[in-house]
Amino acid sequence: MMTNIFRMSSYNALAAQRKSPACCSTDHNSYECTQAWSWRDLYHRGAGMKMYLEDMSPSFYGKTYTESALICFKLRVMLLAVETRRTDEHGHMGLMVDVVPCDNCVITRGSRAFVVGISSEDANRVKYYCSTCYPVLDKLTESQLKHMRKCAHIIETDDIHDEETLSFDQSPNIQDNEHAIM
């Protein structure tokens, strides 16, 4: 059992790619590449993944959980849950973690995503995704995914949202303990 745990935590994706170099060149899709791997390599790849909590990019705002999960899948991470600000029945605002969100769950400013990925760089794609810079997610290459960083569009959107929410954040109805998970 202990051997299995240590083997899972020391998984190396590059070693698995070296076993089948013909399919892992830059002009092939990563899906096709992983299909050539043995089941053990796929198992160890999955077992070596970790869960991360990342802020969601403004490109996710207004989208449903399902739409966001599909975008995250195309960014090569798996969206498990969303942390959003909600007002409870008593009028208190707090953070809620939606593991199985309802149909009308919409991503808003300040939402954070629980994602599963191989590395923190993979998880950061949720934070840096820009729908203007990457309008077609189906054709993203590995190099585009690797070099995804915060762009000018996201910075402009953040500045606009900061100005709009200044008055909202100063509302007298918000309790001092607004970061408690309900």
Coordinates of C-alpha atoms in Angstrom, one line a residue:
M1 CA 0.0 0.0 0.0
M2 CA 2.8 2.5 0.9
T3 CA 4.6 1.7 -2.3
N4 CA 1.5 2.5 -4.3
I5 CA 1.1 5.9 -2.5
F6 CA 4.7 6.9 -3.1
R7 CA 4.5 5.8 -6.7
M8 CA 1.3 7.8 -7.3
S9 CA 2.8 11.0 -5.8
S10 CA 5.9 10.7 -7.9
Y11 CA 4.2 10.4 -11.3
N12 CA 6.1 12.1 -14.1
A13 CA 4.1 13.0 -17.2
L14 CA 7.3 13.5 -19.3
A15 CA 8.4 9.9 -18.6
A16 CA 5.0 8.6 -19.9
Q17 CA 5.4 10.8 -23.0
R18 CA 8.9 9.4 -23.7
K19 CA 7.4 5.9 -23.9
S20 CA 5.3 6.9 -26.9
P21 CA 7.1 9.8 -28.6
A22 CA 5.5 9.3 -32.0
C23 CA 2.1 10.5 -30.8
C24 CA 3.3 13.2 -28.5
S25 CA 4.8 15.6 -31.0
T26 CA 3.6 19.2 -31.1
D27 CA 1.2 18.7 -34.0
H28 CA -0.9 16.1 -32.3
N29 CA -3.7 16.6 -29.8
S30 CA -3.0 15.7 -26.2
Y31 CA -6.2 13.5 -26.2
E32 CA -4.8 11.4 -29.0
C33 CA -1.5 11.2 -27.1
T34 CA -3.0 9.9 -23.9
Q35 CA -5.0 7.3 -25.8
A36 CA -1.8 5.7 -26.7
W37 CA -0.7 5.4 -23.1
S38 CA -1.1 2.2 -21.1
W39 CA -3.8 2.0 -18.5
R40 CA -1.1 2.1 -15.8
D41 CA 0.3 5.3 -17.1
L42 CA -3.2 6.9 -17.2
Y43 CA -3.9 5.6 -13.6
H44 CA -0.7 7.1 -12.2
R45 CA -1.3 10.3 -14.1
G46 CA -4.8 10.6 -12.5
A47 CA -3.6 9.6 -9.1
G48 CA -0.8 12.2 -9.2
M49 CA -3.2 15.1 -9.7
K50 CA -4.1 17.6 -7.0
M51 CA -7.0 19.8 -6.1
Y52 CA -6.5 23.6 -6.3
L53 CA -8.6 26.6 -5.4
E54 CA -8.4 29.4 -8.0
D55 CA -10.1 32.7 -8.6
M56 CA -12.3 32.5 -11.7
S57 CA -11.4 34.8 -14.7
P58 CA -13.9 37.5 -15.7
S59 CA -14.6 35.5 -18.8
F60 CA -16.6 33.1 -16.7
Y61 CA -18.9 35.8 -15.2
G62 CA -22.5 35.2 -16.2
K63 CA -21.9 31.6 -17.4
T64 CA -23.6 28.6 -15.8
Y65 CA -21.8 25.9 -13.9
T66 CA -22.2 23.6 -16.8
E67 CA -20.7 26.0 -19.3
S68 CA -17.9 26.8 -16.9
A69 CA -17.2 23.0 -16.4
L70 CA -16.9 22.5 -20.2
I71 CA -14.5 25.5 -20.6
C72 CA -12.4 24.1 -17.7
F73 CA -12.3 20.7 -19.4
K74 CA -11.1 22.3 -22.6
L75 CA -8.4 24.1 -20.5
R76 CA -7.3 20.6 -19.4
V77 CA -8.5 20.9 -15.8
M78 CA -11.6 19.5 -14.1
L79 CA -14.0 21.8 -12.3
L80 CA -15.3 20.1 -9.1
A81 CA -17.1 22.9 -7.2
V82 CA -17.6 26.7 -7.2
E83 CA -17.3 29.0 -4.2
T84 CA -19.7 32.0 -4.5
R85 CA -21.1 34.8 -2.4
R86 CA -24.7 34.2 -1.5
T87 CA -27.2 35.8 0.8
D88 CA -29.0 33.4 3.2
E89 CA -32.6 33.6 4.3
H90 CA -31.7 36.0 7.1
G91 CA -30.0 38.5 4.8
H92 CA -26.5 37.6 5.8
M93 CA -23.9 37.5 3.0
G94 CA -21.4 34.7 3.1
L95 CA -19.4 32.3 0.9
M96 CA -21.0 29.0 -0.1
V97 CA -19.4 26.1 -1.8
D98 CA -21.6 24.5 -4.4
V99 CA -20.4 20.9 -5.0
V100 CA -23.4 20.0 -7.0
P101 CA -24.7 23.4 -8.1
C102 CA -28.4 24.0 -9.0
D103 CA -29.4 24.6 -12.6
N104 CA -29.6 28.4 -12.1
C105 CA -26.1 28.6 -10.6
V106 CA -24.3 31.5 -12.4
I107 CA -20.7 32.4 -11.9
T108 CA -20.4 36.0 -10.5
R109 CA -17.5 38.2 -9.6
G110 CA -15.5 36.9 -6.7
S111 CA -16.3 33.2 -7.4
R112 CA -13.5 30.7 -6.9
A113 CA -13.2 27.3 -8.5
F114 CA -12.1 24.0 -7.0
V115 CA -10.2 22.4 -9.9
V116 CA -8.2 19.2 -10.3
G117 CA -5.0 19.4 -12.3
I118 CA -1.5 18.0 -12.6
S119 CA 0.2 21.3 -11.5
S120 CA -0.6 24.8 -10.2
E121 CA 0.3 26.1 -13.7
D122 CA -2.6 24.0 -15.1
A123 CA -5.0 25.3 -12.4
N124 CA -3.9 28.9 -13.1
R125 CA -5.5 28.6 -16.6
V126 CA -8.9 29.1 -14.8
K127 CA -7.6 32.4 -13.5
Y128 CA -6.0 33.6 -16.7
Y129 CA -8.5 32.4 -19.3
C130 CA -9.7 35.2 -21.6
S131 CA -12.5 34.6 -24.1
T132 CA -11.3 37.4 -26.3
C133 CA -7.7 36.0 -26.6
Y134 CA -8.9 32.4 -26.9
P135 CA -12.3 32.4 -28.6
V136 CA -12.0 28.8 -29.9
L137 CA -11.1 26.5 -27.1
D138 CA -11.3 23.3 -29.2
K139 CA -8.1 24.2 -31.2
L140 CA -5.9 25.3 -28.3
T141 CA -2.4 23.8 -28.6
E142 CA -0.2 22.7 -25.7
S143 CA 2.1 25.7 -26.2
Q144 CA -0.9 28.1 -26.0
L145 CA -2.1 26.4 -22.8
K146 CA 1.4 26.5 -21.3
H147 CA 1.9 30.2 -22.1
M148 CA -1.6 31.4 -20.9
R149 CA -1.1 34.4 -18.7
K150 CA -3.1 37.4 -17.5
C151 CA -3.8 39.6 -20.5
A152 CA -4.8 43.3 -20.9
H153 CA -8.5 42.3 -21.4
I154 CA -8.7 40.7 -18.0
I155 CA -6.9 43.7 -16.3
E156 CA -9.4 46.1 -17.9
T157 CA -12.4 43.9 -16.9
D158 CA -11.1 43.7 -13.3
D159 CA -10.8 47.5 -13.1
I160 CA -14.3 48.0 -14.4
H161 CA -15.7 45.5 -11.9
D162 CA -13.8 47.1 -9.0
E163 CA -15.3 50.5 -9.7
E164 CA -18.8 49.0 -10.0
T165 CA -18.6 47.0 -6.7
L166 CA -17.1 49.6 -4.5
S167 CA -20.5 50.9 -3.4
F168 CA -21.9 47.3 -3.1
D169 CA -19.1 46.2 -0.8
Q170 CA -19.7 49.1 1.5
S171 CA -23.3 48.1 2.2
P172 CA -24.3 48.3 5.9
N173 CA -26.2 44.9 5.7
I174 CA -22.9 42.9 5.3
Q175 CA -21.8 41.3 8.6
D176 CA -18.2 41.5 9.9
N177 CA -17.8 37.7 9.3
E178 CA -18.5 37.7 5.6
H179 CA -15.8 35.1 4.8
A180 CA -17.4 32.2 6.8
I181 CA -18.6 29.3 4.8
M182 CA -22.2 28.5 5.5

